Short mmCIF file of C-alpha atoms in Angstrom, two decimals:
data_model
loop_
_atom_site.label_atom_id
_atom_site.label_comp_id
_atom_site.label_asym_id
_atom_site.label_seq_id
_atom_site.Cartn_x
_atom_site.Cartn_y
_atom_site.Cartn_z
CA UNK A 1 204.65 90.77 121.60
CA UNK A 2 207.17 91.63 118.61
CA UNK A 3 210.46 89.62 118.90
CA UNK A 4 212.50 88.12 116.09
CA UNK A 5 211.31 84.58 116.40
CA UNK A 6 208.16 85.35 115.01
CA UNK A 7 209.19 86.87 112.16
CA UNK A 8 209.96 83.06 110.38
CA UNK A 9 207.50 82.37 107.69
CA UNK A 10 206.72 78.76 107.38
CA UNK A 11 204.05 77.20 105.08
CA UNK A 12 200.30 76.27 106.49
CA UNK A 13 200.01 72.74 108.09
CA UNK A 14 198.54 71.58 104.95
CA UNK A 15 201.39 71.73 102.70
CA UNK A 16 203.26 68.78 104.37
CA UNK A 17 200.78 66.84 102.29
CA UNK A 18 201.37 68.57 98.65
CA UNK A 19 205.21 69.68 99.16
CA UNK A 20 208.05 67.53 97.44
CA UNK A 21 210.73 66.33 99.77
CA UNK A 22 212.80 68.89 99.92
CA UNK A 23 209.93 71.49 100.94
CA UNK A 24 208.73 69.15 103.46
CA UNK A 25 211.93 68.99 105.19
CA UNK A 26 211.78 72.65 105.37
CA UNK A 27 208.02 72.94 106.74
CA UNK A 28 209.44 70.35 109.28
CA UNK A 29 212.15 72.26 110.11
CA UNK A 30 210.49 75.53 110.63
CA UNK A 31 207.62 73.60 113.20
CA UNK A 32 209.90 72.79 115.07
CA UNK A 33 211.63 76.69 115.31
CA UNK A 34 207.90 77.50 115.99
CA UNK A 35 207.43 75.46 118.57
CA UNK A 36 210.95 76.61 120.69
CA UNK A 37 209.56 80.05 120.03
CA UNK A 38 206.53 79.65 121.08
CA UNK A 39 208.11 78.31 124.48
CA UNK A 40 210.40 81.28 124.77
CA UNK A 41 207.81 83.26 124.30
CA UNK A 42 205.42 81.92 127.26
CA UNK A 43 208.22 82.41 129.55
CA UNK A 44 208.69 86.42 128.60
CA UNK A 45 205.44 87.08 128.86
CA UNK A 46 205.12 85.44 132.66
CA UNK A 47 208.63 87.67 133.40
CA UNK A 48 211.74 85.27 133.99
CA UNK A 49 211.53 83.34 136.87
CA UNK A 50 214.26 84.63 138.85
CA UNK A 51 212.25 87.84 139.00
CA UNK A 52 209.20 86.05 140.43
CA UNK A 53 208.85 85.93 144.44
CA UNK A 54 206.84 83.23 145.66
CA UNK A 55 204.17 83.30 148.32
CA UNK A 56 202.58 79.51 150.21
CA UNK A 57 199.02 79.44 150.31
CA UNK A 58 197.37 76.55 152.00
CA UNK A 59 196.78 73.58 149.64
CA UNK A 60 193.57 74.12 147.73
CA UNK A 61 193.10 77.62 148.59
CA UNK A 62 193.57 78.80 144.74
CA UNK A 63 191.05 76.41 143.38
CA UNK A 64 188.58 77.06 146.52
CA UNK A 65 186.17 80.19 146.37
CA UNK A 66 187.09 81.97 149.59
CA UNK A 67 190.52 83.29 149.20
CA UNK A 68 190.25 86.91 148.35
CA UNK A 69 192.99 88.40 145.48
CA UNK A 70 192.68 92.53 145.88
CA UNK A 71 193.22 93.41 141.96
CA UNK A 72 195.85 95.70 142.86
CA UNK A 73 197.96 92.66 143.69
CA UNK A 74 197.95 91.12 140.60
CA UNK A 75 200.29 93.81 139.48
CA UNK A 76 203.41 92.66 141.44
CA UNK A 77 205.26 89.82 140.05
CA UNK A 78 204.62 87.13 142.60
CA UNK A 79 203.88 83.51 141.94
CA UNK A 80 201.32 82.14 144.63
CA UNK A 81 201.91 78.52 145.46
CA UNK A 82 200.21 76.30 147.52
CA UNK A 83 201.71 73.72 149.92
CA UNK A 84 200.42 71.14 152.25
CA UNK A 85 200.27 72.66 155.29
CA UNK A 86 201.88 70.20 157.58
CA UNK A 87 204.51 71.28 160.27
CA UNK A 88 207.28 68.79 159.07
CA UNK A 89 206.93 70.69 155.69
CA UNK A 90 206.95 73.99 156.98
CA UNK A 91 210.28 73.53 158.96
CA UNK A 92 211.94 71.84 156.05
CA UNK A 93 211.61 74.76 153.86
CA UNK A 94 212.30 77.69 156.41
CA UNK A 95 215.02 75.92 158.39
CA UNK A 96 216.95 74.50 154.97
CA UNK A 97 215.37 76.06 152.08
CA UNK A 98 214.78 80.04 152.89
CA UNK A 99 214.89 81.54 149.74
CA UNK A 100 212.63 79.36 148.02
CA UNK A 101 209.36 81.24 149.85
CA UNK A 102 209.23 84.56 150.07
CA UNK A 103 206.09 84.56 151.98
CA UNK A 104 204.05 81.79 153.70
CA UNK A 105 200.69 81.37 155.14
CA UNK A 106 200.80 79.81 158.02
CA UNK A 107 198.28 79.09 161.07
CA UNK A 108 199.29 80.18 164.71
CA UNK A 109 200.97 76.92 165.77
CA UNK A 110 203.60 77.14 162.77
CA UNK A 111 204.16 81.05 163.43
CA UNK A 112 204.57 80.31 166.89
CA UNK A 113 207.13 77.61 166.36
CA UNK A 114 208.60 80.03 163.46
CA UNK A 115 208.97 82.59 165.56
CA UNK A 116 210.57 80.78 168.79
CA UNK A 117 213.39 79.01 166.28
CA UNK A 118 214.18 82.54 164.72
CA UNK A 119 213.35 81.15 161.56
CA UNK A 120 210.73 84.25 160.77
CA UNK A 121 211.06 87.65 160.17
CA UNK A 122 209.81 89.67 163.23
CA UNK A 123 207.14 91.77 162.02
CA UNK A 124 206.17 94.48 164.09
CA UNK A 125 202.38 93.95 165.45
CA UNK A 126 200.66 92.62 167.64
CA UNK A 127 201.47 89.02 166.58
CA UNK A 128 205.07 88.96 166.65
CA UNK A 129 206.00 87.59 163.18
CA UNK A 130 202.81 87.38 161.29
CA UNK A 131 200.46 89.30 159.31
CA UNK A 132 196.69 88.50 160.12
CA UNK A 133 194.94 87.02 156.91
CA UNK A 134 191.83 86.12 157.87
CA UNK A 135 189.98 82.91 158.53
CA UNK A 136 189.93 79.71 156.67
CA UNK A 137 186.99 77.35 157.64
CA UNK A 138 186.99 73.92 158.07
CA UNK A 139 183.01 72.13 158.25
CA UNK A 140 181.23 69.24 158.86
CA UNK A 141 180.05 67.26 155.85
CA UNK A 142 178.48 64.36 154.62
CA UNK A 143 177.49 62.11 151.72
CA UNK A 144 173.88 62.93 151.27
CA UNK A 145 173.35 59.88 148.91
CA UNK A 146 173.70 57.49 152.41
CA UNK A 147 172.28 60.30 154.81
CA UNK A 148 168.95 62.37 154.02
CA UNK A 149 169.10 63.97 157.20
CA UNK A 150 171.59 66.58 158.04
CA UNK A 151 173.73 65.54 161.41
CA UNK A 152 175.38 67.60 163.92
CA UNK A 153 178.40 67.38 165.98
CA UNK A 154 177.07 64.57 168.18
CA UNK A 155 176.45 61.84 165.07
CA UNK A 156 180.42 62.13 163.94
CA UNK A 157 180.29 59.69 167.70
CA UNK A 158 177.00 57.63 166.54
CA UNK A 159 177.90 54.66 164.59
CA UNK A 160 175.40 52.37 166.31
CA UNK A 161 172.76 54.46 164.37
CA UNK A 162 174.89 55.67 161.53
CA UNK A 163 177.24 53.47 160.96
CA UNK A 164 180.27 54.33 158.21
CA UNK A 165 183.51 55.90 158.63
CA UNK A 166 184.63 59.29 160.02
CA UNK A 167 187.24 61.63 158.38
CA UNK A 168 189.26 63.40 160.28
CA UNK A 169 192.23 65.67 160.50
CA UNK A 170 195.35 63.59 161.71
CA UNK A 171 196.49 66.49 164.08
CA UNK A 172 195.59 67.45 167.69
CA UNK A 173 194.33 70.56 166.78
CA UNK A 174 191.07 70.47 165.47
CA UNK A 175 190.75 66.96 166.05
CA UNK A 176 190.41 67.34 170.06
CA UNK A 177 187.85 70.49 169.61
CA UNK A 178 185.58 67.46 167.71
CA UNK A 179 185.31 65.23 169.96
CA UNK A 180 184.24 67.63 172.66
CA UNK A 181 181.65 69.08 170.20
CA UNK A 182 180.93 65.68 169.65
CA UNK A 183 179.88 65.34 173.32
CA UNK A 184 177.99 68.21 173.73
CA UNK A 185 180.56 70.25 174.78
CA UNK A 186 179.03 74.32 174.10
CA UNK A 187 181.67 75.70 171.69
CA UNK A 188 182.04 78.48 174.44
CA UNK A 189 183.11 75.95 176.72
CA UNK A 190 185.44 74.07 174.65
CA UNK A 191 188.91 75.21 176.09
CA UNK A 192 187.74 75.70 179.62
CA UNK A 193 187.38 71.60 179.48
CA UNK A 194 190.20 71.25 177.16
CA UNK A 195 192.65 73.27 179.35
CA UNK A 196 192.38 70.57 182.52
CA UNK A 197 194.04 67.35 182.98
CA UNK A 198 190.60 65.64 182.76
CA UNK A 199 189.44 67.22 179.78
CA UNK A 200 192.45 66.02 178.16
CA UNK A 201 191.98 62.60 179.14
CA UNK A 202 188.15 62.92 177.83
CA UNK A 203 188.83 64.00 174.94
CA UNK A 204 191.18 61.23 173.79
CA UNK A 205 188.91 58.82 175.87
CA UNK A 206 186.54 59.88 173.15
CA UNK A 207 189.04 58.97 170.22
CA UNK A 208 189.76 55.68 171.83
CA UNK A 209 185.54 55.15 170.85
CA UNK A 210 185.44 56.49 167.15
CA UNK A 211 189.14 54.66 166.44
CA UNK A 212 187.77 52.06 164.44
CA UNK A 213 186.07 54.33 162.45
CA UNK A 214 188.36 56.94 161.40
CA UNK A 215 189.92 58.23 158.24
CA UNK A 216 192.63 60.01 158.66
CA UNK A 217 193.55 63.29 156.58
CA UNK A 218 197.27 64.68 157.09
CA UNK A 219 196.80 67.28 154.01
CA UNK A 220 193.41 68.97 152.43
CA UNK A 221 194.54 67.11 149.16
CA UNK A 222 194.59 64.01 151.06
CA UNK A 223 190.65 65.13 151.81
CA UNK A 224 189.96 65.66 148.83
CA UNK A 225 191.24 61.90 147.72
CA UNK A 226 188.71 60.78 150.59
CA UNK A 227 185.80 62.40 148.81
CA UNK A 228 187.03 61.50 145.54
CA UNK A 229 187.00 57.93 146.50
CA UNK A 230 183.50 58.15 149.01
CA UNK A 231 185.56 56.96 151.49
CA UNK A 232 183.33 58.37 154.58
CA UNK A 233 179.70 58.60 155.57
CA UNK A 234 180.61 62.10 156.96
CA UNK A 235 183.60 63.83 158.53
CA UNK A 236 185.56 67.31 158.84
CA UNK A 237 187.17 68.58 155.53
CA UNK A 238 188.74 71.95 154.62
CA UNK A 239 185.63 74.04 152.95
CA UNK A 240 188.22 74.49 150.20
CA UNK A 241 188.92 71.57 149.68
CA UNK A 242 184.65 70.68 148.81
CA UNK A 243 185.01 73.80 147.24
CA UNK A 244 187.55 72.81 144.98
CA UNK A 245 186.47 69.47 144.42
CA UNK A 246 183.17 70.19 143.42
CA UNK A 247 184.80 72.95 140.95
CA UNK A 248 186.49 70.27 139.68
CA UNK A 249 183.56 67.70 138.99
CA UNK A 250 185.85 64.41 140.47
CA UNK A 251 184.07 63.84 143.61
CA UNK A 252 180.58 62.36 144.80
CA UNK A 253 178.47 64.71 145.95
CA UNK A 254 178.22 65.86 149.46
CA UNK A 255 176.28 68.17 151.38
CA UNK A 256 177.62 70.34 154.23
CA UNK A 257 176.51 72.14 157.27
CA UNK A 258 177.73 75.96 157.39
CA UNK A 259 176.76 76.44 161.07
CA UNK A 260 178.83 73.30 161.78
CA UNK A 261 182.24 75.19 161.35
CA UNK A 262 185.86 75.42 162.86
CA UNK A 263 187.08 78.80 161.79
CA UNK A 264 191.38 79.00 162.16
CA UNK A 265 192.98 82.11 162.22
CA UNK A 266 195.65 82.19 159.06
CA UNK A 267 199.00 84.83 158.85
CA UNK A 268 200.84 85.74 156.45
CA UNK A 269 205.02 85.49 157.19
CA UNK A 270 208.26 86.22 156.19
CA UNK A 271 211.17 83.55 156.03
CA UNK A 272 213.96 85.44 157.66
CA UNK A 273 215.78 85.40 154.52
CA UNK A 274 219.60 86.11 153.73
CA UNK A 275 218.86 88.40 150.92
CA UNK A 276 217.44 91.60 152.60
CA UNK A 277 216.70 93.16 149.56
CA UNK A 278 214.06 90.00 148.59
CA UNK A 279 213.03 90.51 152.46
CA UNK A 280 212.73 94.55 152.45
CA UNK A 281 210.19 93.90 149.52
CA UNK A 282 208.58 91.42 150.56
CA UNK A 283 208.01 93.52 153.34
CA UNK A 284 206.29 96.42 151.85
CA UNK A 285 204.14 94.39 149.82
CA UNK A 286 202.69 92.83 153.01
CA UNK A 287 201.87 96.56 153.77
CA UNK A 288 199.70 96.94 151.08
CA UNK A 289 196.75 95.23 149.66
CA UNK A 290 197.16 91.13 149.87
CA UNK A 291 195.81 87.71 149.40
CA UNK A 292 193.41 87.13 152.37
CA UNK A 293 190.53 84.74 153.75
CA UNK A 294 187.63 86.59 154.81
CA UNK A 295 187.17 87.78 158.38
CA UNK A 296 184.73 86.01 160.76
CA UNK A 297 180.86 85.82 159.80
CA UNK A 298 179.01 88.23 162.52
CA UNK A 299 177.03 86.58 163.74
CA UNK A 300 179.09 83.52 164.22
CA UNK A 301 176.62 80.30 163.71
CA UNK A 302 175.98 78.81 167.63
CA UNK A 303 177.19 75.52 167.06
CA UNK A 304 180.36 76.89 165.32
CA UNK A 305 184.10 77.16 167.09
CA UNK A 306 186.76 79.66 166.49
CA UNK A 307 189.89 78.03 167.10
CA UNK A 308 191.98 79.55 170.17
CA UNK A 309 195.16 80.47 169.03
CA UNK A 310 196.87 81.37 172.10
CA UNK A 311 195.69 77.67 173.70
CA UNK A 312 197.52 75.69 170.82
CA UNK A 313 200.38 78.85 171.42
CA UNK A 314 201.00 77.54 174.90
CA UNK A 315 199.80 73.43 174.68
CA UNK A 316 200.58 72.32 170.83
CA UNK A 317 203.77 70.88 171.56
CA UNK A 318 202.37 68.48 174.39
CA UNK A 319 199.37 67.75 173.06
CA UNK A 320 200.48 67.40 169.42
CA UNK A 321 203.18 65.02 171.21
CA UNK A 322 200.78 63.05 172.95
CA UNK A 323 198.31 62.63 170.09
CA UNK A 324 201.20 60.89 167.61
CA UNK A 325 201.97 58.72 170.65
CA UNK A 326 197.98 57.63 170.69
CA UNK A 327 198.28 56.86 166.90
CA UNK A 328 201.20 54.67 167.29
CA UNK A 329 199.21 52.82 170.15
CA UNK A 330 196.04 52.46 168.13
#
């Protein structure tokens, strides 16, 4: 890039040594011209930042390997972010803070409560105010250096034999599908169990049992801390989130079971934002190509769960209600 700025001619680094005084002042002088430029610069090349829209992405997702950037996108002059995914952060921004996303990723529970406040832009398909972006996985893993032998749903419960703590999401959802799995519950049968009064009370039965043991998680980088530190003989983490940490080299090294999976159903959204020309936009760039998780594997693995959305839809605020009630008891 040609501007003016770079157009200053200031001695090599080495003269500071050799130049008298008043030469040295100069060179001094014109490093630190450089420098500014070399800041202004930066910023023209990434366009001003007022011109940038900015899109939420799940925290982790652009250091992970599964998110999925079409080339054509890289074109239009959007800044992805990610965020932390919890539902205290999500309202903040939308309900006091609209123009600061553009776009967010959210999972059905957040669209659904997006939509119902009028907070989101009301897309038309068939899910009401989001735009399906595929799957993001959550798995079982474990730290191989303590366990040899792979486990499966039912040792997350087993601490007589395996003893060590559990990590887990701090959230209903997710959390309650485990401890069914956990019991031997088919994943096909899951939310038949999980939609009765009893199954509800066996499934937090079952958290009253692993209690002792748990690590909580309220964010994937809060995860990824956990297997930074080896904080758990085996638990449920974002696949992101290993795949990020093990991009990054900070972590011990765990292993991790891909037919021991909770798949969740992602969408992309719209903050129903004052400035409709910011929202038209945004609009037809969600009808073109766009960041994306993959779809579901076919065939999906037998021991493997896709979560329901339209069973957290309907129960997430009661359950999620109930389950921060249990944590204050415990």
């Amino acid at each position: 890039m040609n501007t003016s700025h770079q157009m200053i001619q200031c001695p090599p680094l080495g003269a500071f040594i050799t130049l008298i005084k008043k030469e040295t002042i100069i060179a001094f002088l014109c490093a630190i011209l450089l420098a500014i430029t070399s800041t202004f610069s930066h910023d023209s090349v990434a366009s001003p930042r007022s011109h940038l829209s900015t899109w939420a992405l799940p925290q982790n997702s652009l250091h992970g390997h599964t998110l999925i950037i079409p080339p054509t996108f890289k074109n239009h002059k959007i800044r992805l972010r990610e965020w932390d995914g919890t539902n205290n952060n999500f309202l903040e921004v939308i309900n006091k803070h609209p123009r600061r996303w553009q776009a967010a990723m959210l999972d059905s529970t957040q669209l659904t409560i997006g939509c119902a406040q009028g907070v989101l832009y009301p897309i038309q398909n068939n899910t009401g105010c989001g735009q399906p972006a595929g799957f993001s996985e959550t798995i079982l893993t474990w730290d191989r250096s303590r366990l040899s032998t792979p486990p499966h749903w039912e040792d997350l419960w087993n601490v007589v034999q395996l003893p060590g703590q559990r990590a887990l999401p701090q959230t209903a959802r997710i959390t309650l599908e485990v401890a069914l799995l956990a019991d031997g519950i088919p994943p096909r049968h899951v939310y038949d169990v999980l939609s009765t009064p009893q199954g509800i009370e066996h499934a937090f039965h079952r958290l009253d049992q692993l209690r002792p043991y748990i690590l909580w998680w309220r964010t994937p980088n809060e995860a990824h801390r956990l297997l930074q530190h080896r904080g758990f003989l085996m638990g449920v983490i974002p696949h992101d989130t290993l795949a990020a940490s093990v991009l990054r080299r900070d972590s011990y090294v765990t292993e991790l079971s891909a037919h021991l999976s909770l798949y969740t159903e992602y969408y992309w959204s719209v903050p129903n934002n004052p400035n409709h020309a910011s929202l038209r936009t945004t609009l037809t760039q969600l009808d073109k190509n766009f960041p994306h998780f993959p779809d579901l594997p076919e065939p999906l693995p037998n021991n493997s769960l896709v979560i329901n959305n339209n069973f957290w839809s309907t129960h997430a605020p009661v359950l999620e209600a109930r389950f921060s009630a249990w944590l204050k008891q415990h």
